[in-house]
CSV table of C-alpha atoms in Angstrom, one decimal:
chain,number,residue,atom,x,y,z
R,1,MET,CA,-0.2,0.0,-0.3
R,2,ALA,CA,1.7,3.3,-1.1
R,3,TRP,CA,-0.1,5.5,1.3
R,4,LEU,CA,1.4,3.1,3.8
R,5,CYS,CA,5.0,3.2,2.5
R,6,MET,CA,4.5,7.3,2.3
R,7,MET,CA,4.0,7.5,6.0
R,8,ALA,CA,6.6,5.2,6.9
R,9,ARG,CA,9.1,7.4,5.3
R,10,LEU,CA,7.8,10.8,6.9
R,11,VAL,CA,7.9,8.6,10.4
R,12,CYS,CA,11.6,8.3,9.5
R,13,TRP,CA,12.4,11.7,8.8
R,14,GLY,CA,11.1,12.5,11.8
R,15,LEU,CA,12.2,9.7,14.1
R,16,LYS,CA,16.2,10.1,12.5
R,17,PRO,CA,17.4,12.6,14.2
R,18,LEU,CA,16.3,11.5,17.7
R,19,VAL,CA,18.3,8.3,17.0
R,20,MET,CA,21.1,10.3,16.1
R,21,ASN,CA,21.7,12.1,19.1
R,22,THR,CA,21.5,9.2,21.5
R,23,ALA,CA,24.3,8.1,23.8
R,24,SER,CA,25.3,4.6,21.7
R,25,PHE,CA,24.3,5.5,18.1
R,26,LEU,CA,26.5,4.2,15.6
R,27,GLN,CA,25.9,5.8,11.8
R,28,ASP,CA,27.9,3.5,9.6
R,29,THR,CA,31.5,1.9,9.8
R,30,THR,CA,33.3,5.6,9.2
R,31,ASP,CA,32.0,6.9,12.4
R,32,PHE,CA,33.1,3.4,14.2
R,33,LEU,CA,36.3,4.5,13.4
R,34,ASN,CA,36.6,8.0,13.9
R,35,LYS,CA,35.1,6.8,17.7
R,36,LEU,CA,37.8,3.9,18.1
R,37,ASN,CA,40.3,6.4,17.1
R,38,ASN,CA,39.1,8.8,20.0
R,39,ILE,CA,40.2,6.2,22.4
R,40,GLN,CA,44.3,7.2,22.9
R,41,GLN,CA,44.9,4.0,25.3
R,42,LEU,CA,43.4,1.3,27.1
R,43,PRO,CA,43.1,0.4,30.6
R,44,PRO,CA,44.8,-3.1,31.3
R,45,ASN,CA,43.0,-6.2,31.3
R,46,THR,CA,40.2,-5.3,28.8
R,47,LEU,CA,38.0,-7.1,26.7
R,48,LEU,CA,37.1,-6.4,23.4
R,49,VAL,CA,33.1,-7.5,23.9
R,50,THR,CA,30.5,-8.1,20.4
R,51,MET,CA,26.4,-8.7,21.1
R,52,ASP,CA,24.0,-9.0,18.8
R,53,VAL,CA,20.2,-8.8,19.2
R,54,GLU,CA,17.9,-12.3,17.9
R,55,SER,CA,15.8,-11.1,15.7
R,56,LEU,CA,15.1,-7.5,16.8
R,57,TYR,CA,12.5,-6.3,14.3
R,58,SER,CA,9.9,-8.9,15.2
R,59,ASN,CA,10.3,-9.0,19.2
R,60,ILE,CA,9.6,-5.2,20.2
R,61,PRO,CA,6.3,-5.3,21.6
R,62,HIS,CA,4.0,-2.5,19.9
R,63,LYS,CA,3.8,-1.4,23.8
R,64,ASP,CA,7.4,-0.4,24.4
R,65,GLY,CA,8.4,0.6,21.1
R,66,LEU,CA,5.7,3.1,20.8
R,67,ALA,CA,6.3,4.1,24.5
R,68,ALA,CA,10.1,4.9,24.2
R,69,CYS,CA,9.4,6.7,20.5
R,70,HIS,CA,7.1,8.8,22.6
R,71,ARG,CA,9.8,9.4,25.4
R,72,PHE,CA,12.4,10.7,22.5
R,73,LEU,CA,9.7,12.8,20.7
R,74,SER,CA,8.7,14.7,24.3
R,75,SER,CA,12.0,15.4,25.3
R,76,SER,CA,12.6,16.8,21.5
R,77,PRO,CA,11.5,20.8,22.1
R,78,ASP,CA,12.3,21.5,18.3
R,79,HIS,CA,10.3,18.7,16.7
R,80,LYS,CA,7.6,19.9,14.2
R,81,TYR,CA,4.8,17.8,15.3
R,82,THR,CA,3.6,16.9,18.9
R,83,ALA,CA,4.5,13.5,20.7
R,84,GLU,CA,1.1,11.9,20.7
R,85,ASP,CA,0.7,12.7,16.7
R,86,VAL,CA,3.8,10.8,15.7
R,87,THR,CA,3.2,8.1,18.3
R,88,ARG,CA,-0.3,7.6,16.8
R,89,LEU,CA,1.3,7.9,13.3
R,90,ILE,CA,3.4,5.2,14.2
R,91,GLU,CA,1.2,2.9,16.3
R,92,PHE,CA,-1.1,3.0,12.8
R,93,ILE,CA,1.7,2.1,10.6
R,94,LEU,CA,2.7,-1.0,13.4
R,95,THR,CA,-1.0,-2.4,13.5
R,96,HIS,CA,-1.7,-2.5,9.6
R,97,ASN,CA,1.0,-4.1,8.4
R,98,TYR,CA,-0.5,-7.2,6.1
R,99,PHE,CA,1.4,-9.6,4.0
R,100,THR,CA,0.6,-12.9,2.0
R,101,PHE,CA,2.1,-16.3,2.3
R,102,ASN,CA,1.1,-19.6,1.2
R,103,ASN,CA,-2.3,-17.8,-0.1
R,104,ASP,CA,-3.4,-16.8,3.1
R,105,ILE,CA,-3.1,-13.0,4.3
R,106,TYR,CA,-1.4,-12.1,7.5
R,107,LEU,CA,-1.7,-9.6,9.7
R,108,GLN,CA,1.5,-9.1,11.9
R,109,CYS,CA,0.4,-8.1,15.9
R,110,MET,CA,4.3,-8.0,16.9
R,111,GLY,CA,7.6,-6.0,16.3
R,112,THR,CA,7.6,-4.0,12.8
R,113,ALA,CA,8.1,-5.1,9.5
R,114,MET,CA,11.5,-5.6,7.6
R,115,GLY,CA,11.0,-3.7,4.6
R,116,SER,CA,9.5,-0.8,6.2
R,117,LYS,CA,11.4,2.6,5.9
R,118,MET,CA,11.1,3.5,9.4
R,119,ALA,CA,11.9,0.4,10.9
R,120,PRO,CA,15.3,1.1,11.7
R,121,GLN,CA,14.4,4.8,13.1
R,122,TYR,CA,12.0,2.9,15.8
R,123,ALA,CA,13.8,-0.2,16.6
R,124,ASN,CA,17.3,2.3,17.6
R,125,LEU,CA,15.4,4.3,19.8
R,126,PHE,CA,13.6,1.0,21.1
R,127,MET,CA,17.1,-0.1,22.2
R,128,ALA,CA,18.4,3.5,23.5
R,129,ASP,CA,15.5,3.3,25.5
R,130,LEU,CA,16.1,0.0,26.9
R,131,GLU,CA,19.7,0.7,27.3
R,132,ASP,CA,19.2,3.7,29.1
R,133,LYS,CA,16.8,2.1,31.6
R,134,PHE,CA,19.7,-1.2,31.8
R,135,LEU,CA,22.5,1.0,32.6
R,136,ASN,CA,21.1,3.2,35.0
R,137,SER,CA,20.3,-0.1,37.0
R,138,ILE,CA,23.6,-1.4,37.4
R,139,GLN,CA,27.2,-0.4,39.1
R,140,GLN,CA,29.8,-1.8,36.9
R,141,LYS,CA,29.3,-0.2,33.0
R,142,PRO,CA,31.2,-0.9,29.9
R,143,TYR,CA,34.5,1.4,29.3
R,144,ARG,CA,32.7,1.9,26.1
R,145,TYR,CA,29.8,1.1,24.6
R,146,TYR,CA,28.0,1.2,20.9
R,147,ARG,CA,25.3,0.1,18.9
R,148,TYR,CA,24.3,-0.4,15.5
R,149,ILE,CA,21.1,-1.2,15.1
R,150,ASP,CA,20.8,-4.4,16.6
R,151,ASP,CA,24.8,-5.0,16.7
R,152,ILE,CA,26.6,-3.9,19.9
R,153,PHE,CA,30.5,-3.5,21.0
R,154,MET,CA,31.9,-2.9,24.0
R,155,ILE,CA,34.9,-2.0,25.5
R,156,TRP,CA,34.8,-4.0,29.0
R,157,THR,CA,37.9,-3.3,31.8
R,158,GLU,CA,36.6,-4.9,35.0
R,159,GLY,CA,37.1,-8.5,34.6
R,160,GLU,CA,35.4,-11.5,32.3
R,161,GLU,CA,33.7,-13.0,35.9
R,162,ASN,CA,31.6,-9.4,35.6
R,163,LEU,CA,31.0,-9.5,31.9
R,164,ASN,CA,29.1,-12.6,32.3
R,165,GLN,CA,27.3,-11.0,35.3
R,166,PHE,CA,26.5,-8.2,32.8
R,167,PHE,CA,25.7,-10.4,30.1
R,168,SER,CA,23.2,-12.4,32.3
R,169,LEU,CA,21.6,-9.2,33.5
R,170,ILE,CA,21.2,-7.7,30.2
R,171,ASN,CA,19.9,-10.7,28.5
R,172,THR,CA,16.9,-11.0,31.3
R,173,PHE,CA,16.0,-7.3,31.3
R,174,HIS,CA,13.8,-7.6,28.6
R,175,PRO,CA,11.2,-11.0,28.3
R,176,SER,CA,11.1,-10.6,24.5
R,177,ILE,CA,14.9,-9.4,23.6
R,178,LYS,CA,17.5,-12.2,23.8
R,179,LEU,CA,21.2,-11.3,23.0
R,180,LYS,CA,24.5,-13.5,21.6
R,181,MET,CA,28.0,-12.8,23.0
R,182,ASP,CA,31.3,-12.9,22.1
R,183,TYR,CA,34.4,-11.7,23.6
R,184,SER,CA,38.5,-12.1,23.2
R,185,ASN,CA,41.3,-9.9,24.7
R,186,THR,CA,42.9,-9.9,21.4
R,187,HIS,CA,40.3,-9.4,18.7
R,188,VAL,CA,37.0,-9.3,18.0
R,189,ASN,CA,35.1,-8.7,14.7
R,190,PHE,CA,32.4,-6.0,14.2
R,191,LEU,CA,30.4,-5.0,11.5
R,192,ASP,CA,33.3,-5.1,8.4
R,193,THR,CA,36.0,-4.5,10.8
R,194,THR,CA,38.2,-6.9,12.8
R,195,VAL,CA,39.2,-4.9,15.8
R,196,TYR,CA,42.3,-5.8,17.8
R,197,ILE,CA,44.8,-4.7,20.7
R,198,ARG,CA,48.6,-4.1,19.9
R,199,ASP,CA,50.3,-2.2,22.4
R,200,ASP,CA,47.8,-1.6,24.5
R,201,LYS,CA,46.0,0.6,21.7
R,202,LEU,CA,43.6,-0.3,19.3
R,203,HIS,CA,43.7,-1.2,15.8
R,204,THR,CA,41.3,-2.3,12.7
R,205,SER,CA,41.2,-4.5,9.8
R,206,ILE,CA,38.9,-5.3,6.8
R,207,TYR,CA,36.7,-8.3,8.2
R,208,ARG,CA,34.9,-10.5,5.5
R,209,LYS,CA,32.4,-13.2,6.7
R,210,PRO,CA,33.6,-16.8,6.2
R,211,THR,CA,30.6,-17.0,4.2
R,212,ASP,CA,32.1,-14.2,1.9
R,213,ARG,CA,32.5,-15.3,-1.8
R,214,CYS,CA,33.6,-12.2,-3.7
R,215,SER,CA,30.5,-12.1,-5.7
R,216,TYR,CA,31.6,-8.9,-7.6
R,217,LEU,CA,30.6,-8.4,-11.2
R,218,HIS,CA,32.3,-9.8,-13.7
R,219,SER,CA,34.3,-8.1,-16.8
R,220,SER,CA,31.8,-9.5,-19.1
R,221,SER,CA,28.5,-8.7,-17.9
R,222,PHE,CA,26.2,-5.5,-19.6
R,223,HIS,CA,27.0,-2.6,-17.2
R,224,PRO,CA,29.1,0.3,-18.4
R,225,GLN,CA,33.3,0.6,-18.6
R,226,HIS,CA,33.0,3.5,-15.6
R,227,THR,CA,30.5,1.3,-13.5
R,228,LYS,CA,33.0,-1.9,-13.5
R,229,ARG,CA,36.2,0.2,-12.4
R,230,ALA,CA,34.4,2.4,-9.9
R,231,ILE,CA,33.6,-1.2,-8.3
R,232,ILE,CA,37.4,-2.2,-8.1
R,233,HIS,CA,37.7,1.7,-6.9
R,234,SER,CA,35.3,1.5,-4.0
R,235,GLN,CA,36.2,-1.4,-2.8
R,236,ALA,CA,39.9,-0.4,-2.7
R,237,ILE,CA,38.8,2.6,-1.0
R,238,ARG,CA,36.9,0.8,1.9
R,239,TYR,CA,40.2,-1.2,2.8
R,240,HIS,CA,41.8,2.2,2.7
R,241,ARG,CA,40.0,3.4,5.6
R,242,ILE,CA,38.8,0.6,7.5
R,243,CYS,CA,42.6,-1.0,7.8
R,244,SER,CA,45.3,1.2,9.9
R,245,ASP,CA,48.2,-0.7,9.4
R,246,PRO,CA,49.7,-0.1,6.0
R,247,GLU,CA,51.4,-3.4,5.2
R,248,ASP,CA,48.1,-5.1,7.1
R,249,ARG,CA,46.1,-2.8,4.2
R,250,ASP,CA,48.4,-3.7,1.2
R,251,LYS,CA,48.2,-7.4,2.2
R,252,HIS,CA,44.0,-7.1,1.8
R,253,LEU,CA,44.4,-5.6,-1.4
R,254,ARG,CA,46.5,-8.1,-3.3
R,255,THR,CA,43.8,-10.6,-2.4
R,256,LEU,CA,41.1,-7.8,-3.6
R,257,ALA,CA,43.8,-7.5,-6.4
R,258,ASP,CA,43.5,-11.3,-7.4
R,259,SER,CA,39.2,-11.7,-6.4
R,260,PHE,CA,38.9,-9.5,-9.5
R,261,HIS,CA,41.7,-11.1,-11.5
R,262,LYS,CA,39.7,-14.4,-11.8
R,263,LYS,CA,36.4,-12.0,-12.5
R,264,GLY,CA,37.9,-11.3,-15.7
R,265,TYR,CA,39.5,-7.6,-15.1
R,266,LYS,CA,43.1,-6.6,-16.6
R,267,ASP,CA,46.0,-6.0,-14.3
R,268,LYS,CA,45.9,-2.9,-15.8
R,269,THR,CA,42.3,-1.5,-14.8
R,270,ILE,CA,42.8,-3.5,-11.1
R,271,ASN,CA,46.2,-1.6,-10.5
R,272,ASN,CA,45.0,1.8,-11.8
R,273,SER,CA,41.9,1.8,-9.7
R,274,ILE,CA,44.1,0.6,-6.7
R,275,ASN,CA,46.4,3.0,-7.1
R,276,THR,CA,44.0,5.5,-7.6
R,277,ALA,CA,42.6,4.8,-4.2
R,278,LEU,CA,45.8,4.9,-2.3
R,279,LYS,CA,46.2,8.7,-3.5
R,280,THR,CA,43.8,10.0,-0.9
R,281,ARG,CA,45.2,10.3,2.4
R,282,ARG,CA,43.3,7.9,5.4
R,283,GLU,CA,42.6,10.4,7.7
R,284,ASN,CA,40.5,12.8,4.9
R,285,LEU,CA,38.6,9.3,4.3
R,286,LEU,CA,37.6,9.3,7.7
R,287,GLN,CA,36.1,12.8,7.3
R,288,TYR,CA,32.6,12.9,5.9
R,289,THR,CA,31.8,15.4,3.5
R,290,GLU,CA,28.9,17.2,2.3
R,291,LYS,CA,26.9,16.0,-0.8
R,292,LYS,CA,27.1,18.5,-3.6
R,293,THR,CA,24.2,20.1,-5.4
R,294,ASN,CA,24.1,19.3,-9.1
R,295,ASN,CA,22.3,21.4,-11.4
R,296,ARG,CA,23.6,19.7,-14.6
R,297,VAL,CA,20.8,19.0,-16.8
R,298,PRO,CA,20.6,14.9,-17.2
R,299,LEU,CA,20.2,12.8,-20.5
R,300,VAL,CA,18.9,9.8,-19.6
R,301,THR,CA,18.8,6.8,-22.1
R,302,THR,CA,18.6,3.1,-21.8
R,303,TYR,CA,22.2,1.4,-21.4
R,304,ASN,CA,23.9,-0.1,-24.5
R,305,PRO,CA,27.8,-0.4,-25.1
R,306,ALA,CA,26.9,0.7,-29.0
R,307,LEU,CA,26.0,4.5,-26.8
R,308,GLU,CA,29.9,4.7,-25.1
R,309,GLY,CA,30.6,7.5,-27.6
R,310,ILE,CA,27.5,9.9,-27.1
R,311,LYS,CA,29.7,11.5,-24.4
R,312,LYS,CA,32.4,12.4,-26.8
R,313,ILE,CA,29.1,13.8,-28.6
R,314,ILE,CA,28.1,16.0,-26.0
R,315,LYS,CA,31.5,17.5,-25.6
R,316,ASP,CA,31.9,17.6,-29.4
R,317,LEU,CA,28.5,20.1,-29.0
R,318,GLN,CA,29.7,22.1,-25.6
R,319,PRO,CA,31.0,25.0,-28.0
R,320,ILE,CA,27.9,25.3,-29.8
R,321,ILE,CA,25.8,25.4,-26.5
R,322,THR,CA,28.5,28.3,-25.2
R,323,GLU,CA,28.0,30.4,-28.4
R,324,ASP,CA,24.2,30.0,-28.8
R,325,GLU,CA,22.3,32.7,-26.0
R,326,THR,CA,19.4,30.7,-25.6
R,327,LEU,CA,21.0,27.1,-25.0
R,328,LYS,CA,23.7,29.1,-23.2
R,329,GLY,CA,20.7,29.5,-19.9
R,330,ILE,CA,19.9,26.1,-20.1
R,331,PHE,CA,23.4,24.3,-20.0
R,332,GLN,CA,25.4,26.4,-17.7
R,333,GLN,CA,27.2,23.4,-17.7
R,334,PRO,CA,27.9,20.4,-19.9
R,335,PRO,CA,24.5,17.5,-19.7
R,336,LEU,CA,25.0,14.8,-17.9
R,337,LEU,CA,24.5,11.6,-19.1
R,338,ALA,CA,23.1,8.9,-17.1
R,339,PHE,CA,22.1,5.4,-18.1
R,340,ARG,CA,18.8,3.3,-17.2
R,341,GLN,CA,19.2,0.1,-16.8
R,342,PRO,CA,17.8,-2.0,-19.6
R,343,PRO,CA,15.2,-4.7,-18.9
R,344,ASN,CA,16.7,-8.2,-17.3
R,345,LEU,CA,15.5,-11.6,-16.7
R,346,ARG,CA,15.0,-10.6,-12.9
R,347,HIS,CA,12.3,-8.1,-14.4
R,348,LYS,CA,11.0,-10.2,-16.9
R,349,LEU,CA,10.5,-13.1,-13.8
R,350,ILE,CA,9.6,-11.2,-10.8
R,351,SER,CA,6.2,-9.2,-10.6
R,352,ARG,CA,5.6,-6.9,-7.4
R,353,LYS,CA,2.0,-7.3,-7.7
R,354,LEU,CA,-0.7,-9.7,-6.3
R,355,HIS,CA,-2.7,-12.3,-8.4
R,356,SER,CA,-6.0,-10.9,-9.6
R,357,ASP,CA,-7.4,-13.3,-7.3
R,358,TYR,CA,-6.2,-11.4,-3.6
R,359,GLU,CA,-6.6,-8.0,-5.1
R,360,VAL,CA,-8.3,-5.9,-3.0
R,361,LYS,CA,-10.5,-2.8,-3.4
R,362,ASN,CA,-11.2,0.1,-1.3
R,363,ASN,CA,-8.0,0.1,0.6
R,364,GLY,CA,-8.9,-3.7,1.6
R,365,THR,CA,-11.4,-2.1,4.0
R,366,ASN,CA,-14.7,-3.3,2.6
R,367,ARG,CA,-16.1,-6.2,4.2
R,368,GLU,CA,-17.3,-7.3,0.5
R,369,CYS,CA,-14.5,-7.9,-1.0
R,370,GLY,CA,-13.5,-10.7,0.9
R,371,ILE,CA,-10.3,-10.3,2.7
R,372,GLN,CA,-11.8,-11.5,6.1
R,373,SER,CA,-11.7,-15.2,5.1
R,374,HIS,CA,-7.7,-14.9,4.6
R,375,ILE,CA,-6.7,-13.2,7.5
R,376,VAL,CA,-5.1,-15.0,10.0
R,377,PHE,CA,-4.6,-13.1,13.4
R,378,GLY,CA,-1.5,-14.0,15.3
R,379,ARG,CA,2.4,-13.8,16.1
R,380,CYS,CA,4.6,-13.8,12.9
R,381,GLN,CA,7.9,-14.7,14.3
R,382,GLY,CA,11.1,-14.2,12.3
R,383,LEU,CA,9.4,-11.7,9.7
């Protein structure tokens, strides 16, 4: 339902500033690396800890999630809408999440939908509220505590026995929220990084899951050449940003180059993309840059390899554009060539529409449409 998606987008826009101001919030890997860089020296007997909430989205009771959102909304005097209005909107979205499975229509009665635009912000505020209540109820607290939605990273300095007691307490603090824990005095994996201790300082390296098969785009794929080069460059930038030790970085970059070589890319293309990425200083990669607005007029066309020469045509037309008074006012900069994706197998095989037997008129609220006979009420775990 398009209108429900629009409501979720509106809620997401309203909750996002509140989420970013919570104490444990991590925006992304770059934010995580910056926070680690601020820790100059580790106390003795430090343990690195990661925790993961099991099925967070589907295990948030509506009552607790709404209460958490209302609390943060109420504490924000600059918010455009009242806490009551936004909370009612969130409640409406949560209680109207229908989906189909095996020709039956279900209503999700607990938790939030995985694909909802507001789900990450809603889950973040629920966890922030839960953390505040728990951490204020105990005496021995983590030295550092950060969280990316349902993934938690801690630095613990109170000993292994107290850590296990901490985990036992937090794992029983809420009836539906259960966590898994992993810890070490040498290294742990968090997000796409490996955090390790060397000389009482934190260092980071790239982490690839055991299931990672390096499924990069093949060189023969039907994509523009600049897209393929950009994939190599962006991966090299990511390795350069995450790896704090240059020798460790270079080792991983050699593995990365070998992965692209197996995908049919030429060594010259791979090396040029990696060398270009390494020209940027790591300190600059850890800084956020403002996105510049682009006022160039886009020339949108469906991609075809035969159109690669169109860039030269646009460049050759530039003198004509700058000399003509009418065109000069329209094209203050050269037109921006943009390719749209041509039809592929996925577009032909997958349909987002319901079958005609299950189409619902009048927003699914008309009793005569017969939808009630297909609704199954109950808790839907794992969805």
